[in-house]
mmCIF file of C-alpha atoms in Angstrom:
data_model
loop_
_atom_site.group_PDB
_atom_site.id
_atom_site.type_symbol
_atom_site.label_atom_id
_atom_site.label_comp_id
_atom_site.label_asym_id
_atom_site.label_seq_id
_atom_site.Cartn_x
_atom_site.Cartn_y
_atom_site.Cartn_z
ATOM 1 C CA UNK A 1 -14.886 -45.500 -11.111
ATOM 2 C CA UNK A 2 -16.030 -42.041 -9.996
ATOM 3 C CA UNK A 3 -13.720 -40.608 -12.575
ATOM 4 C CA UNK A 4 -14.690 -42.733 -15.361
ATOM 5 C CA UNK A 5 -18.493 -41.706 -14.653
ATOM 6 C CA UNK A 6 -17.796 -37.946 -14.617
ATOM 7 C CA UNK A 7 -15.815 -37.796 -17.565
ATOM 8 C CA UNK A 8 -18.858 -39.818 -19.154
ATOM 9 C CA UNK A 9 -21.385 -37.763 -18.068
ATOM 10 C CA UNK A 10 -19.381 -34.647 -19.011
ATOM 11 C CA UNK A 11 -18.739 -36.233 -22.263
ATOM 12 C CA UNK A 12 -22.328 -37.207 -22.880
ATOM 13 C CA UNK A 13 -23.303 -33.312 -22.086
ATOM 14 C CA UNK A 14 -20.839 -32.180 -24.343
ATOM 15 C CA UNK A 15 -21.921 -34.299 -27.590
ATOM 16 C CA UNK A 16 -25.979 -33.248 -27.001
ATOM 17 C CA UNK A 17 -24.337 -29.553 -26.695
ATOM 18 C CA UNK A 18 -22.845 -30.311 -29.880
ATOM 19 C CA UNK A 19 -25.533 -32.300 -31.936
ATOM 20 C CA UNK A 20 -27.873 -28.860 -31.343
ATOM 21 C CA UNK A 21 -25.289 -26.264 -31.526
ATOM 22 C CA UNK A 22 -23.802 -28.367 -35.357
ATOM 23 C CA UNK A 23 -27.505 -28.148 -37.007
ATOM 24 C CA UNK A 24 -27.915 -24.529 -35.565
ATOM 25 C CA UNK A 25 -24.670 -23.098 -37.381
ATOM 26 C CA UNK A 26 -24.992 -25.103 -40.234
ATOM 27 C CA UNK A 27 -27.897 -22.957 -41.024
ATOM 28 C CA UNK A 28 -26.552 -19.359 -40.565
ATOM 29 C CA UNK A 29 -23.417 -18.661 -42.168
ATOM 30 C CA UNK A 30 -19.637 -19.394 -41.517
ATOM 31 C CA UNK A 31 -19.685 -17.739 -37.689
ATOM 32 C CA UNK A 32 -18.934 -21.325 -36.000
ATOM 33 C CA UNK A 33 -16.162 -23.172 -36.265
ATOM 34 C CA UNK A 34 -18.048 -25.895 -37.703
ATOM 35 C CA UNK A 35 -17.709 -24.469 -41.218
ATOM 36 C CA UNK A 36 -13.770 -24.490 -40.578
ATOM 37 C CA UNK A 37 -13.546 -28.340 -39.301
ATOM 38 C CA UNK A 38 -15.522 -30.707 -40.105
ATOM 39 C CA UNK A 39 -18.753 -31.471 -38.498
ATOM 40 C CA UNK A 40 -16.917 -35.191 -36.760
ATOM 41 C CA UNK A 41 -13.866 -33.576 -35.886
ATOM 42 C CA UNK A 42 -15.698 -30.588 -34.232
ATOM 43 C CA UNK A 43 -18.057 -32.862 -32.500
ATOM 44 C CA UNK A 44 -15.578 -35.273 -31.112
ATOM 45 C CA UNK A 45 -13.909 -32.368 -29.548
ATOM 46 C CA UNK A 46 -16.831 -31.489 -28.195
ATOM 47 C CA UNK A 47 -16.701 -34.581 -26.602
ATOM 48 C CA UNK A 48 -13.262 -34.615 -25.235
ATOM 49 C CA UNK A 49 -13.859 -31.053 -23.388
ATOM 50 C CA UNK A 50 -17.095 -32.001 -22.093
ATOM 51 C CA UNK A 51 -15.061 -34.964 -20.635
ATOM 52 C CA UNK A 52 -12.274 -33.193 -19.390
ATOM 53 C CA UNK A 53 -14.395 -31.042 -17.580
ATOM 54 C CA UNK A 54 -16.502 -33.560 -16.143
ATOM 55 C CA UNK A 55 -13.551 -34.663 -14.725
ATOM 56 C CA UNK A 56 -12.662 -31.580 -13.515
ATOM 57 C CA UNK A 57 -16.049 -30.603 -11.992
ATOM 58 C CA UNK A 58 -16.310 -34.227 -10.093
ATOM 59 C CA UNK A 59 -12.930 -33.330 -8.601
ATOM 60 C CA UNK A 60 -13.946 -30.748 -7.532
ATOM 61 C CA UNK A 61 -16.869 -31.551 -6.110
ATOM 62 C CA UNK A 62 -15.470 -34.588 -4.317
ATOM 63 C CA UNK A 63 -12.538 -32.631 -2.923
ATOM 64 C CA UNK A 64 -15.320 -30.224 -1.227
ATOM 65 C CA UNK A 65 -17.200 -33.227 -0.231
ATOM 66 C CA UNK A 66 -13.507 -34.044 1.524
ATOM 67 C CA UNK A 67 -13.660 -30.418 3.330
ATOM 68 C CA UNK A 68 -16.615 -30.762 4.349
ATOM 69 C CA UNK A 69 -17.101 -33.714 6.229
ATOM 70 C CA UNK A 70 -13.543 -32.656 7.828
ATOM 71 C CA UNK A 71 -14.676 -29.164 9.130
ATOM 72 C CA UNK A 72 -18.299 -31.129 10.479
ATOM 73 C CA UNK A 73 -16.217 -33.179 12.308
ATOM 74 C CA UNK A 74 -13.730 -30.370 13.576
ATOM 75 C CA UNK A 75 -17.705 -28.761 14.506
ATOM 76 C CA UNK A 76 -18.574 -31.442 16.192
ATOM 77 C CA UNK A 77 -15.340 -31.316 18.347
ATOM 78 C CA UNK A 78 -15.528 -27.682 19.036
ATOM 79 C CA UNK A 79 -19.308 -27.571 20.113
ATOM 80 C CA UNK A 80 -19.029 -31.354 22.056
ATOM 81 C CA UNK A 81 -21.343 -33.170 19.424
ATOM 82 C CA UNK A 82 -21.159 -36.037 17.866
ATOM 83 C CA UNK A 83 -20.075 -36.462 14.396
ATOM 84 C CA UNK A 84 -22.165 -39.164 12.276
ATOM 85 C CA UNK A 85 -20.879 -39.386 8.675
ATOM 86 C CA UNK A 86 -23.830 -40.611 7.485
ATOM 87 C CA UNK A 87 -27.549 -39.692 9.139
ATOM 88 C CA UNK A 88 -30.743 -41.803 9.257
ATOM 89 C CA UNK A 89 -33.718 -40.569 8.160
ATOM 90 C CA UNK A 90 -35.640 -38.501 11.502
ATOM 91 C CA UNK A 91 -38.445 -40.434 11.844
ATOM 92 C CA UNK A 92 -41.140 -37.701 11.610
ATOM 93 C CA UNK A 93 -43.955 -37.160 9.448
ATOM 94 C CA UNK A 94 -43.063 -34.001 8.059
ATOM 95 C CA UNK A 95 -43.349 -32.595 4.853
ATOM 96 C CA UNK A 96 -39.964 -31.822 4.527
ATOM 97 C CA UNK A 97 -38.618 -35.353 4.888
ATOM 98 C CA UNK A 98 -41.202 -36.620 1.767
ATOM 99 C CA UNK A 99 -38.189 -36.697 -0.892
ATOM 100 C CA UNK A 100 -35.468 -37.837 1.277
ATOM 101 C CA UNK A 101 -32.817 -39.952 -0.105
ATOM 102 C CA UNK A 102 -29.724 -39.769 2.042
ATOM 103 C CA UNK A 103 -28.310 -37.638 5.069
ATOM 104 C CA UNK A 104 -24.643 -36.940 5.778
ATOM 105 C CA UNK A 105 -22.073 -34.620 7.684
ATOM 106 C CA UNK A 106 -24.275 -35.161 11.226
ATOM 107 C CA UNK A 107 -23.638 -33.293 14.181
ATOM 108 C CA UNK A 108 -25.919 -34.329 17.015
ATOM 109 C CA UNK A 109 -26.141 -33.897 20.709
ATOM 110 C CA UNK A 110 -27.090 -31.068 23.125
ATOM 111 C CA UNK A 111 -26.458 -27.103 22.991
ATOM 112 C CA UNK A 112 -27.142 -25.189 26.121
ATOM 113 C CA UNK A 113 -28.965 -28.454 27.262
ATOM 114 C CA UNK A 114 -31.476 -28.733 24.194
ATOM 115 C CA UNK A 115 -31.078 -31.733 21.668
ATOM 116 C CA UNK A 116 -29.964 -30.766 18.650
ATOM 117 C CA UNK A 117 -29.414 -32.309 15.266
ATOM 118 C CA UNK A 118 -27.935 -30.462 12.231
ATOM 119 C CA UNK A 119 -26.956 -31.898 8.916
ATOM 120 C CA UNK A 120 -26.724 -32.635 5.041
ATOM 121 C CA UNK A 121 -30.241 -33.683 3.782
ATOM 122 C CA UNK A 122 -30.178 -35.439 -0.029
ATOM 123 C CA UNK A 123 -33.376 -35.031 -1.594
ATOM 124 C CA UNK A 124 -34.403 -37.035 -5.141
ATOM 125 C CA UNK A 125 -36.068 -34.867 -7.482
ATOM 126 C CA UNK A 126 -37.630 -36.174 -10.294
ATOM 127 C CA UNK A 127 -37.412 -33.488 -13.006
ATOM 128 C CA UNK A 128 -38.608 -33.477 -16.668
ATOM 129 C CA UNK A 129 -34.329 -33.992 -17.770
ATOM 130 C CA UNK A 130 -34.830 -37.183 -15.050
ATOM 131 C CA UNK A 131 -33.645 -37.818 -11.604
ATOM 132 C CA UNK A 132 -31.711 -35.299 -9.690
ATOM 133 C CA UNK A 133 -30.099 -34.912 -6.065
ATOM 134 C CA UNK A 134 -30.184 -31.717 -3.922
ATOM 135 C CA UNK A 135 -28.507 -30.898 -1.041
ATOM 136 C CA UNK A 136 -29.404 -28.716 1.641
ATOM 137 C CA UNK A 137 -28.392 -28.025 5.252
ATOM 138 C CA UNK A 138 -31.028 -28.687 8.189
ATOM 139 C CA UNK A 139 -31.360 -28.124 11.459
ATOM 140 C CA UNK A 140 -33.358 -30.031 13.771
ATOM 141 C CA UNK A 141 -34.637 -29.114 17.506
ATOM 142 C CA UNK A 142 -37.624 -30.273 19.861
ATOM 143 C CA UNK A 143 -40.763 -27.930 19.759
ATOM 144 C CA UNK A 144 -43.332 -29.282 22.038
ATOM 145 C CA UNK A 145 -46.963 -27.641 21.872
ATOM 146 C CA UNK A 146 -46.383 -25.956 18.441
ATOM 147 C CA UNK A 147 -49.378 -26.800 15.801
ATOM 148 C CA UNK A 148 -47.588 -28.333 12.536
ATOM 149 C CA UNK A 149 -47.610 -25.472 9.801
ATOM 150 C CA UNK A 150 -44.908 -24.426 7.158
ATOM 151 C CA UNK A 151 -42.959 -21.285 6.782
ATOM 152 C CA UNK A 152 -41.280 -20.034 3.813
ATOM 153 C CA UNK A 153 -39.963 -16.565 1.653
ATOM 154 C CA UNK A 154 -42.790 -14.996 0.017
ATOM 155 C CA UNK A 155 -40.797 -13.785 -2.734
ATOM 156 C CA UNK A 156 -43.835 -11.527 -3.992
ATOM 157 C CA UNK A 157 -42.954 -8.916 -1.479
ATOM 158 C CA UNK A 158 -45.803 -6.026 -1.360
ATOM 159 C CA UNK A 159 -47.775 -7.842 -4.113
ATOM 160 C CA UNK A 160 -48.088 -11.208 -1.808
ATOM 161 C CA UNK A 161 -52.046 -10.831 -1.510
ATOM 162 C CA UNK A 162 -51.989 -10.741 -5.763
ATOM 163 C CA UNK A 163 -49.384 -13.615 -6.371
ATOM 164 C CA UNK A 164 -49.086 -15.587 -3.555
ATOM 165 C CA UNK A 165 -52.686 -17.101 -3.715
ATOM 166 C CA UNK A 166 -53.508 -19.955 -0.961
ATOM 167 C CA UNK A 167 -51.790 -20.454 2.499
ATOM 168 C CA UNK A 168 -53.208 -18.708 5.573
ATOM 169 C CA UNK A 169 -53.424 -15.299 5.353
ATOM 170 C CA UNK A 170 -53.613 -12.585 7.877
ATOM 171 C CA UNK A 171 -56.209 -9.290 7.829
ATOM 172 C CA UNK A 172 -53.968 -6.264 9.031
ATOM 173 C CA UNK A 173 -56.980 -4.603 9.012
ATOM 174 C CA UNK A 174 -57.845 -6.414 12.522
ATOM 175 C CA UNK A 175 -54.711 -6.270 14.196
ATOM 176 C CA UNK A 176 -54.696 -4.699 17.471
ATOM 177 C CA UNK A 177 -53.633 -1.075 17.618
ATOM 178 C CA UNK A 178 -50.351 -0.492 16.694
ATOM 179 C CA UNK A 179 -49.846 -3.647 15.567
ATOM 180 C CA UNK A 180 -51.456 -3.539 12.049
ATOM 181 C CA UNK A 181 -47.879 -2.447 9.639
ATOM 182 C CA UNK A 182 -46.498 -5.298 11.542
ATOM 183 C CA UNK A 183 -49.308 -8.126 10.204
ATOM 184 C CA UNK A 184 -48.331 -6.636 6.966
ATOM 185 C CA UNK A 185 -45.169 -6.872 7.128
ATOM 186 C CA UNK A 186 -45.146 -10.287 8.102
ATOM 187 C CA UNK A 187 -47.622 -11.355 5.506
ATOM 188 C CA UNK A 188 -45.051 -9.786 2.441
ATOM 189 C CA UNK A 189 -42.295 -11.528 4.182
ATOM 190 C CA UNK A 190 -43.522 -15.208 4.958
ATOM 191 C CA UNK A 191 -45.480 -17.505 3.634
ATOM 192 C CA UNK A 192 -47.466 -19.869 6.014
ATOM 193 C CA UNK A 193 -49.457 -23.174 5.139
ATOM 194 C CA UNK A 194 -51.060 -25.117 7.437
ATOM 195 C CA UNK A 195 -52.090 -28.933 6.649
ATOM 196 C CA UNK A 196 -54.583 -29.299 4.538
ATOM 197 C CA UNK A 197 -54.654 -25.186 3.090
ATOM 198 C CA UNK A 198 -56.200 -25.551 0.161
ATOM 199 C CA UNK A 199 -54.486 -24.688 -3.044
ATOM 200 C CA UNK A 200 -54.248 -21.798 -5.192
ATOM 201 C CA UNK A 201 -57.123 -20.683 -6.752
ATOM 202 C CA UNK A 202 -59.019 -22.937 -4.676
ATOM 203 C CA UNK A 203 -61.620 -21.397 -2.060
ATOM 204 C CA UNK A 204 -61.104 -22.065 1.776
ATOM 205 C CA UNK A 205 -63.854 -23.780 3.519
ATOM 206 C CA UNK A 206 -64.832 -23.019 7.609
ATOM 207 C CA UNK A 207 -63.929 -26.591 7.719
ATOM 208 C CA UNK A 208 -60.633 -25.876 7.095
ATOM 209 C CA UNK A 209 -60.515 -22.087 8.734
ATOM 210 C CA UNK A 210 -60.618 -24.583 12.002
ATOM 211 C CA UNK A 211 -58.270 -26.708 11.436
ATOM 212 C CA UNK A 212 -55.981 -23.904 10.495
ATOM 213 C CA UNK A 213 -57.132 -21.554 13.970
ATOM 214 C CA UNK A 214 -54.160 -22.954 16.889
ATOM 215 C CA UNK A 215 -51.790 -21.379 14.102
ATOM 216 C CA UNK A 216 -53.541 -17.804 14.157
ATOM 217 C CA UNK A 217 -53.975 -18.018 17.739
ATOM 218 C CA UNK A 218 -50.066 -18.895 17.793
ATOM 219 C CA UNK A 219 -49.182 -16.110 14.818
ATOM 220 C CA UNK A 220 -50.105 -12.722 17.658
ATOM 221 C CA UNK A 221 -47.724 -9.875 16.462
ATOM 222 C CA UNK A 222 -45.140 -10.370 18.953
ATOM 223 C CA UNK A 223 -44.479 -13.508 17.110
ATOM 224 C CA UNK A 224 -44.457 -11.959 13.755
ATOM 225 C CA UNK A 225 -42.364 -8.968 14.665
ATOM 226 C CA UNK A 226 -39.512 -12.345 16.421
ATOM 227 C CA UNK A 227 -39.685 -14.081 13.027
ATOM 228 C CA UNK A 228 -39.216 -10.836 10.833
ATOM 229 C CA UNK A 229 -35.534 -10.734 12.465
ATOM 230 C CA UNK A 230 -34.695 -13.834 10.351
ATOM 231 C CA UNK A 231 -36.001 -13.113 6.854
ATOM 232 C CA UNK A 232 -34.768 -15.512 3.979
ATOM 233 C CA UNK A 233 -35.066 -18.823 6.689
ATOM 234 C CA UNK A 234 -38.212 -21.390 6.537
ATOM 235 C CA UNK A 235 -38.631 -23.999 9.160
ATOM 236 C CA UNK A 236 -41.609 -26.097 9.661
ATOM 237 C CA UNK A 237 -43.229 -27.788 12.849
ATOM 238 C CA UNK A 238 -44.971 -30.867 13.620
ATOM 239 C CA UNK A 239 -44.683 -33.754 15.833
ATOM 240 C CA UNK A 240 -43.273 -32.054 18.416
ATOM 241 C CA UNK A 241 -39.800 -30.992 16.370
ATOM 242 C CA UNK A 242 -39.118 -27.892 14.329
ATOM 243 C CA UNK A 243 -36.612 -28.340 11.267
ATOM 244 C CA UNK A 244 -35.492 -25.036 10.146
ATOM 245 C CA UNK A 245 -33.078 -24.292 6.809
ATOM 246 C CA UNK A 246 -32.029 -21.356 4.801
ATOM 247 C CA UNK A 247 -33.209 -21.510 0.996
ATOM 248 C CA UNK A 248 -31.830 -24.710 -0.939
ATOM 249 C CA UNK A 249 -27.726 -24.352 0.260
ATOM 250 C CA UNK A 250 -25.761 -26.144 2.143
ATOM 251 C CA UNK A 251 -24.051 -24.386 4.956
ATOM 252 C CA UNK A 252 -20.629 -24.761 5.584
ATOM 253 C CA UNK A 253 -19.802 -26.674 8.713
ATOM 254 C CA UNK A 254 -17.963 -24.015 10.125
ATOM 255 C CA UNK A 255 -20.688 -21.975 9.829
ATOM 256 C CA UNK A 256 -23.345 -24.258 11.479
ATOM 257 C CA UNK A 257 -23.405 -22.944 15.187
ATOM 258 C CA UNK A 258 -24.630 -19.758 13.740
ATOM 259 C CA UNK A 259 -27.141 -21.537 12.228
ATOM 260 C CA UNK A 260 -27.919 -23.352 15.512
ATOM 261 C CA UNK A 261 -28.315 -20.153 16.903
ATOM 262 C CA UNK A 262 -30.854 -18.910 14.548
ATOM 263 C CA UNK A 263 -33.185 -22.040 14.558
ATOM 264 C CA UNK A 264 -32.568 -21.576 17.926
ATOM 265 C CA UNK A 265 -33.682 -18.016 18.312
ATOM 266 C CA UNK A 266 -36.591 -19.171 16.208
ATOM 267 C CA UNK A 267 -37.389 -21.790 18.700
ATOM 268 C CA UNK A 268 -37.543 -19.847 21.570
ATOM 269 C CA UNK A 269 -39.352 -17.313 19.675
ATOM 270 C CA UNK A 270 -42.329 -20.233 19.009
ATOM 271 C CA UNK A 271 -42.230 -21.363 22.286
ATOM 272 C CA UNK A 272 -42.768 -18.262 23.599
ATOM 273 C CA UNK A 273 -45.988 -17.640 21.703
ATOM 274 C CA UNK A 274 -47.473 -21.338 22.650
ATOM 275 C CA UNK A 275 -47.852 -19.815 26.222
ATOM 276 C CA UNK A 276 -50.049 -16.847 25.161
ATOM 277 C CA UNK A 277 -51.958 -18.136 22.067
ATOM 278 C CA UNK A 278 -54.813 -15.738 21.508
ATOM 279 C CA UNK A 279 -56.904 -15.185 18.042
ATOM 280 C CA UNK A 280 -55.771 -11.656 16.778
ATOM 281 C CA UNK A 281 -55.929 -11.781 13.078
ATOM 282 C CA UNK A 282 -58.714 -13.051 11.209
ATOM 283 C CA UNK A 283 -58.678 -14.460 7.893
ATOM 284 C CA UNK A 284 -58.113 -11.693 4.975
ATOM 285 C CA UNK A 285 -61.834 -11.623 3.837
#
């Protein structure tokens, strides 16, 4: 059945490929090979490619599918977790859990005596061409005392305080001595939104300064200079848990206890900081 449905979809691909790509040669000369054929012929081999390499992509994905849940469970035996081939959904409030649809390839248990969970989250995205799945690898560990807030890439580097409008910002200009290219730093690297940051364009309020002030008291510059060690990684914190992933991949399961040991290393790095919380960095006026 799984074949059937790829070579459809491939096929179905293929022939709205075709319909636009027909009317757009017809129109500019004898380049295309429609002007050889004619236009059914070429369009019902557009058809049979797209299927054939439906096909062919499915398999493929289904045989990685295959490797992957074997390495997870090889994981699992190496680092004396369990392997679940399916995972519930956490149940935690976070934002990060809002589009879940499925979760797979679990290894849970302890590492160095902290609980740990790591697997494949399924998100459903509804898109503009219509429903799609995503796939990303997380990992999940306790966090007790950390305010909830959200860390991600700033991808606007040195021009973060032009592009990346909203989110709570940090004044280098206040830092304590010394400390000041490191704010900076940390504010073209990461991105951090608290609940209830405003959006951009939209002006803060001292209402929500508060609500956002246990995450500047948490963000000193030792913290900032930890987290810069691990650039390209978001996590996010809440409920007593911190999930941590790298951008929108899926990490190999052989691969996943060096991803343990950077949400870990992130972990301690936040824990750390919830003993000596202190206000150091103001709002950017």
């Amino acid at each position: 059945m799984r074949i059937r449905g790829d070579a459809l979809d491939g096929a179905a691909k293929a022939a709205l490929l075709g319909f636009f790509l027909s009317g757009w040669s017809i129109g500019i000369g004898p380049k295309f090979a429609f002007e050889t054929w004619s236009w059914v012929a070429s369009y019902c081999l557009f058809i049979a490619v797209g299927s054939v390499i439906g096909v062919l992509t499915g398999s493929r994905h289904s045989r990685l599918e295959r490797e992957q849940s074997a390495s997870a469970a090889r994981t699992a035996a190496d680092l004396g977790l369990t392997y679940l081939p399916t995972v519930e959904r956490p149940p935690l409030a976070l934002p990060c859990f809002k589009k879940w649809h499925s979760g797979k390839e679990g290894n849970v248990g302890e590492v160095g005596g902290v609980p740990v969970s790591v697997f494949d989250m399924v998100e459903q995205i509804e898109t503009f061409e219509g429903t799609g799945f995503f796939t990303r690898t997380i990992v999940l560990l306790p966090a007790d005392g950390v305010p909830a807030f959200t860390a991600s890439p700033c991808r606007a580097g040195r021009f973060a305080h032009l592009l990346e409008l909203g989110g709570t910002r940090f004044d280098p200009a206040t830092a304590p001595a010394g400390a000041a290219d490191t704010v900076r730093q940390f504010g073209r690297s990461f991105r951090i939104e608290c609940p209830g940051n405003p959006s951009r364009w939209t002006l803060t309020t001292q209402r929500l300064q508060k609500a956002e002030e246990p995450v500047r008291r948490l963000m000193t510059p030792k913290l900032m200079a930890a987290l810069l060690a691990w650039p390209g990684w978001s996590f996010q914190t809440g409920a007593g848990s911190l999930v941590c992933w790298r951008g929108q991949s899926v990490c190999p399961a052989g691969k996943r206890q060096e991803w343990i040991a950077a949400a870990s290393a992130i972990q301690a790095a936040l824990l750390a900081a919830v003993a000596d919380m202190s206000v150091v960095a103001p709002p950017v006026p």
